[in-house]
CSV table of C-alpha atoms in Angstrom, one decimal:
chain,number,residue,atom,x,y,z
A,1,MET,CA,-2.9,-54.0,-1.1
A,2,SER,CA,-2.7,-51.6,2.0
A,3,LYS,CA,-2.2,-48.0,0.7
A,4,GLU,CA,-0.7,-46.2,3.9
A,5,VAL,CA,2.3,-43.9,3.8
A,6,ASN,CA,5.7,-44.7,5.0
A,7,PRO,CA,6.8,-41.5,7.0
A,8,SER,CA,10.5,-42.5,6.4
A,9,TYR,CA,10.3,-41.9,2.8
A,10,LEU,CA,8.4,-38.9,2.5
A,11,ASN,CA,9.8,-35.3,1.9
A,12,LYS,CA,9.4,-32.4,4.1
A,13,GLU,CA,6.6,-30.9,2.3
A,14,GLU,CA,4.8,-34.0,2.2
A,15,LEU,CA,5.4,-34.6,5.8
A,16,ILE,CA,4.1,-31.1,6.7
A,17,TYR,CA,0.8,-31.9,4.4
A,18,GLU,CA,0.1,-35.1,6.2
A,19,VAL,CA,0.5,-33.4,9.7
A,20,LYS,CA,-1.7,-30.5,9.0
A,21,ILE,CA,-4.6,-32.5,7.6
A,22,ARG,CA,-4.5,-34.3,11.0
A,23,GLU,CA,-4.8,-30.9,12.7
A,24,GLU,CA,-1.7,-30.7,14.3
A,25,VAL,CA,1.1,-27.9,14.3
A,26,PRO,CA,4.2,-29.4,12.1
A,27,ASP,CA,7.6,-29.7,13.7
A,28,SER,CA,10.5,-27.9,12.1
A,29,THR,CA,12.9,-30.7,11.3
A,30,VAL,CA,12.2,-33.8,9.0
A,31,ASP,CA,13.1,-36.3,11.8
A,32,ALA,CA,10.6,-34.6,14.1
A,33,LEU,CA,7.9,-34.7,11.6
A,34,ARG,CA,8.5,-38.2,10.7
A,35,LYS,CA,8.3,-39.2,14.3
A,36,GLN,CA,5.3,-36.7,14.7
A,37,LEU,CA,3.6,-38.6,11.8
A,38,ARG,CA,4.2,-42.1,12.9
A,39,SER,CA,2.4,-41.2,16.1
A,40,LEU,CA,-0.6,-39.6,14.0
A,41,LEU,CA,-0.9,-42.5,11.7
A,42,SER,CA,-2.0,-45.0,14.3
A,43,GLU,CA,-4.6,-42.7,15.5
A,44,TYR,CA,-5.7,-41.2,12.3
A,45,PRO,CA,-5.0,-43.6,9.2
A,46,SER,CA,-4.9,-41.9,5.8
A,47,ASP,CA,-8.1,-43.6,4.2
A,48,GLN,CA,-10.2,-42.1,7.2
A,49,ILE,CA,-9.4,-38.6,6.2
A,50,VAL,CA,-11.5,-37.6,3.3
A,51,LYS,CA,-11.5,-33.8,3.4
A,52,THR,CA,-9.3,-30.8,3.7
A,53,ASP,CA,-9.8,-27.0,3.7
A,54,LEU,CA,-6.8,-26.5,1.0
A,55,ASP,CA,-7.5,-24.7,-2.2
A,56,PRO,CA,-8.2,-27.2,-5.0
A,57,ASN,CA,-6.5,-25.2,-7.5
A,58,ASP,CA,-3.1,-25.0,-5.3
A,59,GLU,CA,-3.5,-28.8,-4.6
A,60,LEU,CA,-3.6,-29.6,-8.1
A,61,GLU,CA,-0.5,-27.9,-9.0
A,62,VAL,CA,1.4,-29.7,-6.4
A,63,ILE,CA,0.1,-33.0,-7.5
A,64,LYS,CA,0.6,-32.3,-10.9
A,65,GLN,CA,4.4,-31.6,-10.0
A,66,LYS,CA,4.4,-34.8,-8.0
A,67,LEU,CA,3.1,-37.0,-10.8
A,68,LYS,CA,6.0,-35.8,-13.0
A,69,GLU,CA,8.3,-36.9,-10.2
A,70,LEU,CA,6.4,-40.1,-9.9
A,71,GLN,CA,6.9,-40.7,-13.5
A,72,GLU,CA,10.6,-40.1,-13.5
A,73,LEU,CA,10.8,-42.6,-10.7
A,74,VAL,CA,8.8,-45.1,-12.5
A,75,VAL,CA,11.2,-44.8,-15.5
A,76,LYS,CA,14.3,-44.9,-13.6
A,77,GLN,CA,13.2,-47.9,-11.4
A,78,LYS,CA,12.4,-49.6,-14.8
A,79,GLN,CA,16.0,-49.1,-15.9
A,80,SER,CA,17.9,-50.0,-12.8
A,81,PRO,CA,15.8,-51.5,-10.1
A,82,SER,CA,16.3,-50.7,-6.5
A,83,SER,CA,14.5,-51.7,-3.4
A,84,THR,CA,14.9,-48.3,-1.8
A,85,SER,CA,13.7,-46.6,-5.0
A,86,LEU,CA,10.8,-48.9,-4.9
A,87,ILE,CA,9.6,-48.0,-1.5
A,88,ARG,CA,9.8,-44.3,-2.2
A,89,LEU,CA,7.6,-45.1,-5.4
A,90,LYS,CA,5.2,-46.9,-3.4
A,91,THR,CA,5.0,-44.2,-0.6
A,92,LEU,CA,4.8,-41.5,-3.1
A,93,ALA,CA,1.8,-43.2,-5.0
A,94,TYR,CA,0.0,-44.0,-2.0
A,95,HIS,CA,0.5,-40.1,-0.8
A,96,LEU,CA,-0.8,-39.0,-4.2
A,97,HIS,CA,-3.8,-41.4,-4.2
A,98,HIS,CA,-5.0,-40.1,-0.7
A,99,ARG,CA,-4.3,-36.5,-1.6
A,100,LEU,CA,-6.1,-36.6,-4.9
A,101,ASN,CA,-9.3,-38.2,-3.3
A,102,ARG,CA,-9.4,-35.3,-0.8
A,103,VAL,CA,-9.6,-32.5,-3.6
A,104,GLU,CA,-13.1,-30.8,-3.5
A,105,VAL,CA,-14.6,-31.1,-7.0
A,106,GLU,CA,-17.1,-28.4,-7.5
A,107,GLU,CA,-16.5,-26.7,-10.6
A,108,VAL,CA,-16.1,-28.3,-14.1
A,109,SER,CA,-12.5,-27.3,-14.7
A,110,ILE,CA,-11.4,-28.7,-11.5
A,111,LYS,CA,-13.3,-32.1,-12.1
A,112,GLN,CA,-11.6,-32.2,-15.7
A,113,LYS,CA,-8.4,-31.7,-13.8
A,114,VAL,CA,-8.9,-34.3,-11.1
A,115,SER,CA,-9.9,-37.0,-13.8
A,116,PHE,CA,-6.6,-36.2,-15.7
A,117,CYS,CA,-4.6,-36.5,-12.6
A,118,GLN,CA,-6.6,-39.8,-11.6
A,119,GLY,CA,-6.0,-41.4,-14.9
A,120,SER,CA,-2.3,-40.5,-15.1
A,121,LEU,CA,-1.9,-42.2,-11.4
A,122,ASN,CA,-3.7,-45.2,-12.5
A,123,ILE,CA,-1.2,-45.6,-15.1
A,124,LEU,CA,1.5,-45.3,-12.9
A,125,PHE,CA,0.0,-47.5,-10.2
A,126,GLU,CA,-0.1,-50.3,-12.9
A,127,LEU,CA,3.2,-50.1,-14.1
A,128,LEU,CA,4.4,-50.0,-10.4
A,129,GLU,CA,2.6,-53.1,-9.5
A,130,GLN,CA,4.3,-54.7,-12.3
A,131,GLN,CA,7.8,-54.2,-10.5
A,132,ILE,CA,6.7,-55.1,-7.1
A,133,PRO,CA,8.1,-58.7,-6.1
A,134,GLY,CA,5.3,-61.2,-6.3
A,135,ASN,CA,3.4,-59.7,-9.1
A,136,PRO,CA,3.5,-60.7,-12.7
A,137,GLN,CA,6.8,-62.2,-13.9
A,138,GLU,CA,9.7,-60.3,-16.0
A,139,ASP,CA,8.5,-62.4,-18.8
A,140,GLU,CA,5.0,-61.5,-18.8
A,141,ILE,CA,6.0,-57.7,-18.3
A,142,SER,CA,8.4,-58.0,-21.3
A,143,GLU,CA,5.4,-59.3,-23.7
A,144,GLN,CA,3.9,-55.9,-23.5
A,145,PRO,CA,6.9,-53.2,-23.9
A,146,ALA,CA,4.9,-51.2,-26.2
A,147,VAL,CA,1.8,-50.7,-23.9
A,148,ASP,CA,4.4,-49.7,-21.2
A,149,CYS,CA,5.9,-46.8,-23.3
A,150,LYS,CA,2.5,-45.7,-24.4
A,151,GLN,CA,1.3,-45.7,-21.0
A,152,ILE,CA,4.1,-43.5,-19.9
A,153,ASN,CA,3.5,-41.2,-22.7
A,154,ASN,CA,-0.1,-40.8,-21.8
A,155,ILE,CA,0.6,-39.4,-18.7
A,156,GLN,CA,1.8,-36.1,-20.6
A,157,VAL,CA,-2.0,-35.6,-21.3
A,158,PHE,CA,-2.5,-33.7,-18.0
A,159,ASP,CA,0.3,-31.3,-18.7
A,160,HIS,CA,-1.1,-30.4,-22.4
A,161,HIS,CA,-4.6,-30.7,-21.7
A,162,GLN,CA,-5.7,-29.9,-18.4
A,163,SER,CA,-8.0,-27.0,-19.1
A,164,GLU,CA,-9.1,-28.4,-22.5
A,165,LYS,CA,-12.8,-29.1,-23.4
A,166,PRO,CA,-13.8,-32.2,-25.2
A,167,SER,CA,-14.0,-30.2,-28.6
A,168,GLY,CA,-10.3,-29.5,-28.3
A,169,SER,CA,-7.9,-26.7,-27.3
A,170,GLY,CA,-10.0,-23.8,-28.0
A,171,CYS,CA,-9.9,-22.6,-24.4
A,172,SER,CA,-6.3,-22.3,-24.3
A,173,ARG,CA,-6.2,-20.5,-27.6
A,174,ALA,CA,-8.7,-18.0,-26.4
A,175,GLY,CA,-6.5,-17.3,-23.2
A,176,ASN,CA,-3.6,-16.5,-25.6
A,177,LYS,CA,-5.5,-14.1,-27.5
A,178,SER,CA,-6.6,-12.4,-24.4
A,179,ILE,CA,-3.0,-12.0,-23.2
A,180,ALA,CA,-1.9,-10.5,-26.7
A,181,LYS,CA,-4.2,-7.9,-26.3
A,182,TRP,CA,-3.3,-6.5,-23.0
A,183,ASN,CA,-0.4,-4.4,-24.3
A,184,VAL,CA,1.4,-4.8,-20.9
A,185,ARG,CA,5.2,-5.3,-21.0
A,186,PHE,CA,8.1,-5.7,-18.6
A,187,ASN,CA,11.4,-4.4,-19.7
A,188,GLY,CA,13.6,-5.0,-16.6
A,189,VAL,CA,13.8,-1.4,-15.5
A,190,SER,CA,10.0,-0.6,-14.1
A,191,ASP,CA,8.7,-1.8,-11.1
A,192,PRO,CA,8.0,-5.6,-11.0
A,193,ARG,CA,5.2,-5.3,-8.6
A,194,SER,CA,3.3,-2.8,-10.5
A,195,PHE,CA,3.8,-5.1,-13.7
A,196,LEU,CA,2.7,-8.1,-11.8
A,197,ASP,CA,-0.4,-6.5,-10.3
A,198,ARG,CA,-1.7,-5.2,-13.8
A,199,VAL,CA,-1.2,-8.8,-15.2
A,200,GLU,CA,-3.0,-10.3,-12.3
A,201,ASP,CA,-5.8,-7.9,-12.7
A,202,LEU,CA,-6.2,-8.9,-16.5
A,203,GLN,CA,-5.9,-12.3,-15.6
A,204,ILE,CA,-8.9,-12.4,-13.4
A,205,ALA,CA,-11.0,-10.1,-15.7
A,206,ASP,CA,-10.4,-12.5,-18.9
A,207,GLY,CA,-10.6,-15.6,-16.9
A,208,VAL,CA,-7.1,-16.8,-17.9
A,209,SER,CA,-5.4,-19.6,-15.9
A,210,ASP,CA,-2.2,-19.7,-14.5
A,211,GLN,CA,-0.8,-22.4,-16.8
A,212,GLU,CA,-2.1,-20.3,-19.7
A,213,LEU,CA,-0.2,-17.2,-18.3
A,214,LEU,CA,2.9,-19.3,-17.9
A,215,ASP,CA,2.6,-20.7,-21.6
A,216,SER,CA,2.2,-17.1,-23.0
A,217,ALA,CA,4.5,-15.2,-20.5
A,218,ALA,CA,7.1,-14.5,-23.5
A,219,ARG,CA,4.3,-12.1,-24.7
A,220,LEU,CA,4.8,-10.1,-21.5
A,221,PHE,CA,8.3,-9.3,-21.4
A,222,VAL,CA,10.6,-7.1,-23.7
A,223,ASP,CA,14.2,-6.0,-23.7
A,224,GLN,CA,16.5,-7.2,-21.0
A,225,ALA,CA,13.6,-8.9,-19.5
A,226,LEU,CA,12.8,-11.0,-22.4
A,227,ILE,CA,16.6,-12.3,-22.2
A,228,TRP,CA,16.1,-13.2,-18.4
A,229,PHE,CA,12.9,-14.9,-19.4
A,230,ARG,CA,14.5,-17.0,-22.0
A,231,ALA,CA,17.4,-18.1,-19.7
A,232,VAL,CA,14.8,-19.4,-17.0
A,233,ARG,CA,12.1,-20.5,-19.0
A,234,SER,CA,13.2,-24.2,-18.9
A,235,ASP,CA,13.3,-24.2,-15.0
A,236,LEU,CA,9.8,-23.0,-14.6
A,237,THR,CA,7.0,-25.1,-13.9
A,238,SER,CA,4.3,-22.8,-12.8
A,239,TRP,CA,3.2,-19.1,-12.9
A,240,LYS,CA,3.7,-18.9,-9.1
A,241,GLU,CA,7.5,-19.8,-9.6
A,242,LEU,CA,7.9,-17.4,-12.4
A,243,ARG,CA,6.2,-14.7,-10.3
A,244,ALA,CA,8.6,-15.5,-7.1
A,245,LEU,CA,11.8,-15.5,-9.3
A,246,LEU,CA,10.8,-12.1,-11.0
A,247,LEU,CA,10.4,-10.4,-7.7
A,248,GLU,CA,13.7,-12.0,-6.4
A,249,ASP,CA,15.8,-10.9,-9.4
A,250,PHE,CA,14.3,-7.6,-10.3
A,251,SER,CA,13.3,-5.9,-6.9
A,252,ILE,CA,15.5,-3.2,-5.7
A,253,VAL,CA,17.7,-3.7,-2.6
A,254,ASP,CA,16.2,-2.8,0.8
A,255,TYR,CA,12.9,-2.5,-0.9
A,256,ASP,CA,10.7,-2.4,2.1
A,257,PHE,CA,13.1,0.4,3.8
A,258,LYS,CA,12.8,2.6,0.8
A,259,LEU,CA,9.1,2.1,0.2
A,260,LEU,CA,8.5,3.0,3.7
A,261,GLY,CA,10.4,6.1,3.3
A,262,GLU,CA,8.3,7.1,0.4
A,263,ILE,CA,5.1,6.2,2.3
A,264,ARG,CA,6.1,8.4,5.1
A,265,LEU,CA,6.6,11.4,2.5
A,266,ARG,CA,3.3,10.9,0.6
A,267,THR,CA,1.0,13.5,1.7
A,268,GLN,CA,-2.6,14.3,0.5
A,269,GLY,CA,-2.5,16.9,-2.4
A,270,ILE,CA,-4.4,20.0,-2.0
A,271,GLU,CA,-7.2,18.8,-4.7
A,272,GLU,CA,-6.9,15.2,-3.8
A,273,PRO,CA,-9.9,13.4,-3.0
A,274,LEU,CA,-10.2,11.5,0.4
A,275,HIS,CA,-11.0,8.3,-1.3
A,276,ILE,CA,-8.2,8.3,-3.9
A,277,TYR,CA,-5.7,9.3,-1.4
A,278,PHE,CA,-6.7,6.6,1.0
A,279,SER,CA,-6.8,4.1,-1.7
A,280,ILE,CA,-3.3,4.8,-3.0
A,281,MET,CA,-1.9,4.5,0.7
A,282,LYS,CA,-3.7,1.1,1.0
A,283,CYS,CA,-2.0,0.0,-2.1
A,284,MET,CA,1.5,1.3,-1.1
A,285,PHE,CA,1.1,-0.5,2.3
A,286,GLY,CA,0.2,-3.8,0.5
A,287,ARG,CA,3.4,-4.0,-1.3
A,288,LEU,CA,5.4,-4.0,1.8
A,289,LYS,CA,6.9,-7.4,2.1
A,290,LYS,CA,6.6,-7.3,6.1
A,291,PRO,CA,2.9,-5.8,6.9
A,292,LEU,CA,2.6,-2.6,9.1
A,293,PRO,CA,0.6,-2.8,12.3
A,294,GLU,CA,-2.7,-0.8,12.1
A,295,THR,CA,-1.4,1.8,14.8
A,296,GLU,CA,1.4,2.5,12.7
A,297,LYS,CA,-0.6,2.9,9.4
A,298,LEU,CA,-3.0,5.3,11.3
A,299,GLU,CA,-0.1,7.4,12.7
A,300,ILE,CA,1.4,8.0,9.1
A,301,LEU,CA,-2.1,8.7,7.7
A,302,LEU,CA,-3.0,11.2,10.7
A,303,ARG,CA,0.2,13.1,9.8
A,304,ASN,CA,0.0,13.0,5.9
A,305,ILE,CA,-3.7,14.0,5.6
A,306,ARG,CA,-4.6,17.8,5.0
A,307,PRO,CA,-4.4,19.6,8.1
A,308,PHE,CA,-7.8,20.8,7.8
A,309,TYR,CA,-8.9,17.3,8.7
A,310,SER,CA,-5.9,16.4,11.2
A,311,GLN,CA,-6.7,19.6,13.5
A,312,GLN,CA,-10.3,18.7,14.0
A,313,LEU,CA,-9.6,15.1,14.9
A,314,ALA,CA,-6.8,16.2,17.4
A,315,PHE,CA,-9.3,15.1,20.4
A,316,VAL,CA,-10.9,12.1,18.9
A,317,GLU,CA,-10.1,8.5,19.6
A,318,ILE,CA,-9.4,6.5,16.3
A,319,THR,CA,-8.4,3.0,16.2
A,320,SER,CA,-8.4,2.1,12.8
A,321,VAL,CA,-7.9,3.4,9.2
A,322,ASP,CA,-11.3,2.6,8.3
A,323,GLU,CA,-12.8,4.7,11.0
A,324,LEU,CA,-10.4,7.7,10.3
A,325,LEU,CA,-11.6,7.6,6.6
A,326,LYS,CA,-15.4,7.7,8.0
A,327,LYS,CA,-14.8,10.6,10.3
A,328,CYS,CA,-12.7,12.4,7.4
A,329,LYS,CA,-15.6,12.1,5.1
A,330,VAL,CA,-17.8,13.5,7.6
A,331,ILE,CA,-15.5,16.4,8.1
A,332,GLU,CA,-15.3,16.9,4.4
A,333,VAL,CA,-19.3,16.9,4.0
A,334,MET,CA,-19.5,19.7,6.8
A,335,ARG,CA,-16.7,21.8,5.0
A,336,GLN,CA,-18.8,21.5,1.8
A,337,ARG,CA,-21.9,22.5,3.3
A,338,GLY,CA,-20.2,25.5,4.9
A,339,LEU,CA,-18.7,26.5,1.4
A,340,ASP,CA,-22.3,26.3,0.0
A,341,PHE,CA,-23.9,28.5,2.5
A,342,SER,CA,-25.3,31.8,1.2
A,343,GLU,CA,-27.1,34.5,3.0
A,344,PRO,CA,-31.0,34.8,2.6
A,345,ASP,CA,-32.2,36.3,-0.6
A,346,LYS,CA,-35.3,38.4,-0.8
A,347,GLN,CA,-35.8,38.0,-4.4
A,348,ASN,CA,-36.0,34.2,-4.1
A,349,PHE,CA,-39.2,34.3,-2.4
A,350,SER,CA,-42.5,34.4,-3.9
A,351,VAL,CA,-45.3,36.8,-2.9
A,352,PHE,CA,-46.9,33.8,-0.9
A,353,THR,CA,-44.0,33.7,1.5
A,354,SER,CA,-43.2,37.4,2.1
A,355,ASP,CA,-44.3,37.4,5.7
A,356,PHE,CA,-41.2,34.9,6.1
A,357,LEU,CA,-38.6,37.2,4.6
A,358,TYR,CA,-35.3,38.0,6.8
A,359,LYS,CA,-35.5,41.5,8.0
A,360,PRO,CA,-31.9,42.7,9.2
A,361,LYS,CA,-31.7,45.1,12.0
A,362,LYS,CA,-31.5,48.9,11.0
A,363,GLN,CA,-28.0,50.4,11.6
A,364,ALA,CA,-28.8,53.1,14.3
A,365,GLN,CA,-25.4,53.1,15.6
A,366,SER,CA,-21.9,54.1,14.2
A,367,SER,CA,-20.2,51.8,11.8
A,368,PHE,CA,-17.7,50.9,14.5
A,369,SER,CA,-20.2,50.1,17.4
A,370,SER,CA,-22.3,48.0,14.9
A,371,SER,CA,-19.4,46.2,13.8
A,372,LYS,CA,-18.6,45.5,17.3
A,373,GLN,CA,-22.0,44.1,18.2
A,374,THR,CA,-22.2,42.0,15.1
A,375,GLY,CA,-18.8,40.6,15.9
A,376,ASN,CA,-17.4,41.1,12.3
A,377,PRO,CA,-13.6,41.5,12.8
A,378,GLU,CA,-12.8,42.5,9.4
A,379,SER,CA,-15.3,45.8,9.9
A,380,VAL,CA,-13.5,46.3,13.3
A,381,TRP,CA,-10.3,46.1,11.7
A,382,ARG,CA,-11.3,48.6,8.9
A,383,ASN,CA,-12.9,50.9,11.4
A,384,THR,CA,-9.8,50.8,13.6
A,385,LYS,CA,-7.7,51.6,10.8
A,386,GLN,CA,-9.8,54.6,9.8
A,387,ASN,CA,-9.8,56.1,13.3
A,388,SER,CA,-5.9,55.8,13.3
A,389,VAL,CA,-5.6,57.7,10.2
A,390,THR,CA,-8.0,60.4,11.4
A,391,CYS,CA,-5.9,60.8,14.8
A,392,SER,CA,-2.6,61.0,12.7
A,393,GLN,CA,-4.2,63.7,10.5
A,394,VAL,CA,-5.3,65.7,13.5
A,395,ALA,CA,-1.9,65.3,15.1
A,396,ALA,CA,0.0,66.7,11.9
A,397,VAL,CA,-2.6,69.8,11.8
A,398,SER,CA,-1.8,70.5,15.2
A,399,LYS,CA,1.8,70.4,14.7
A,400,GLU,CA,1.6,72.8,11.8
A,401,LYS,CA,0.0,75.3,14.0
A,402,GLN,CA,2.2,75.2,17.1
A,403,LEU,CA,3.7,78.5,18.0
A,404,CYS,CA,7.0,79.5,19.6
A,405,ARG,CA,6.7,80.3,23.3
A,406,LYS,CA,9.1,83.0,23.1
A,407,CYS,CA,8.0,85.1,20.1
A,408,GLY,CA,4.6,83.9,19.4
A,409,LYS,CA,5.6,82.9,15.8
A,410,PRO,CA,5.1,79.5,14.1
A,411,ASP,CA,7.6,77.4,12.3
A,412,HIS,CA,10.0,77.0,15.1
A,413,ASN,CA,10.1,76.3,18.7
A,414,PHE,CA,11.7,78.3,21.7
A,415,LYS,CA,15.0,76.3,21.7
A,416,THR,CA,15.8,77.8,18.2
A,417,CYS,CA,14.2,81.2,18.7
A,418,ARG,CA,16.6,84.0,18.1
A,419,LYS,CA,14.4,86.9,19.3
A,420,TYR,CA,16.2,87.3,22.8
A,421,THR,CA,19.6,86.4,21.8
A,422,SER,CA,22.5,88.8,22.9
A,423,ASP,CA,26.0,88.7,24.2
A,424,LYS,CA,25.1,89.5,27.7
A,425,CYS,CA,26.0,87.5,30.7
A,426,PHE,CA,22.8,85.9,32.1
A,427,ILE,CA,24.4,85.8,35.8
A,428,CYS,CA,25.9,89.2,36.1
A,429,GLY,CA,24.1,91.2,33.2
A,430,LYS,CA,27.2,92.5,31.6
A,431,PRO,CA,28.1,91.9,28.1
A,432,GLY,CA,31.4,90.7,26.7
A,433,HIS,CA,31.3,87.2,28.1
A,434,PHE,CA,29.0,84.2,28.5
A,435,ALA,CA,27.7,82.8,32.0
A,436,LYS,CA,30.0,79.8,32.1
A,437,LEU,CA,33.0,82.4,31.9
A,438,CYS,CA,31.4,84.7,34.5
A,439,GLN,CA,33.4,85.6,37.5
A,440,ASN,CA,30.2,85.2,39.7
A,441,ASN,CA,29.6,81.8,38.6
A,442,VAL,CA,30.0,79.5,41.4
A,443,ASN,CA,30.2,76.6,39.1
A,444,LYS,CA,32.9,77.9,37.2
A,445,PRO,CA,35.8,75.5,36.7
A,446,PRO,CA,39.0,76.2,38.2
A,447,GLN,CA,41.5,77.9,35.7
A,448,ILE,CA,45.1,76.4,35.5
A,449,THR,CA,47.9,78.9,35.8
A,450,LYS,CA,51.2,78.4,34.2
A,451,ASN,CA,54.2,79.0,36.1
């Protein structure tokens, strides 16, 4: 029996898979995909493609779901036969047959899963062949009804024992025990991404499979989140589906926009090490649904690192975040060396190296001139301040000793001196009036007479 797929009875996911393994770019619509696959099948038949670059675990998850679909179709076809359903059955079975043969088997766990899938598929093939016209008659099939039911029930072995060892289900129980010790809970209020990151870190550390994680997911939820999980549990078939639904239902509105605002405001703390700050920023960048370009990440980091680094990198061309981190580390090393620097100490030298002691210059000049030569701005400032104080003191003393230019006595000036005060006119020399009222004053204002 030829096991070639019929493009007219494949769904979109299956069509995309068939086109991709033939190293073509899939079209966007189902009709275009079917037309594309028909032309490819004539040149690249399914049995000639024996390898793919797809992840084996992801492929087995898809195959598992499609085996369930095939099982339901077989039962439905047995209850109410239909020629259209039969063609879909054959096409899906052939698609799974070739797809399963292309899964790379290297690890023992993957090999076990593939063998379970292959056994389930063989059972479904036997049931399918009995329903194809020209195969054993209905009376022959009806003689073995118990065998058919048993075979259909045996397909469930893959669901419950896909991770088992020959000794039993100890592996699954060990995974559940590990999950119970994690002490990680989601309550529906905290950030779901932080929760998922922690769960997946522990999953890798303890070697827990996605299926074990899904089976024990009730341990990971409390409060409102547990109520939510109970409501959606029957609709979930994989951990990936649970993860996607969790993010969809519990993520805040405009998550990327708000997170990007927090990223732009996250500056480096005064005592925060470089490697810690850069690690935090990389994690924050990684949580964005739409990744930022490298240039924008670089611009944010250059603005948010300590000014000590950004000022020294003002005229340096930097093209990546990793390059920025390396240059900042170099600056940090040089800064630390500057802080650790100390002046030479005579007492630390032994008698054997006394010839190499530092000998400072003798201070023959004044403190002000020596500070100018050494270029110590602090000493210059102090000496200048002392000089200004001395000048002000001299000015105050000279002010105290100032004498009047009229009488020669201190404590007043000539404007306030009363020695030569009299009622005589300075113009005519006669007493009784002042100069401004003197008749001989040419600048005397005219007098207004009354009529």
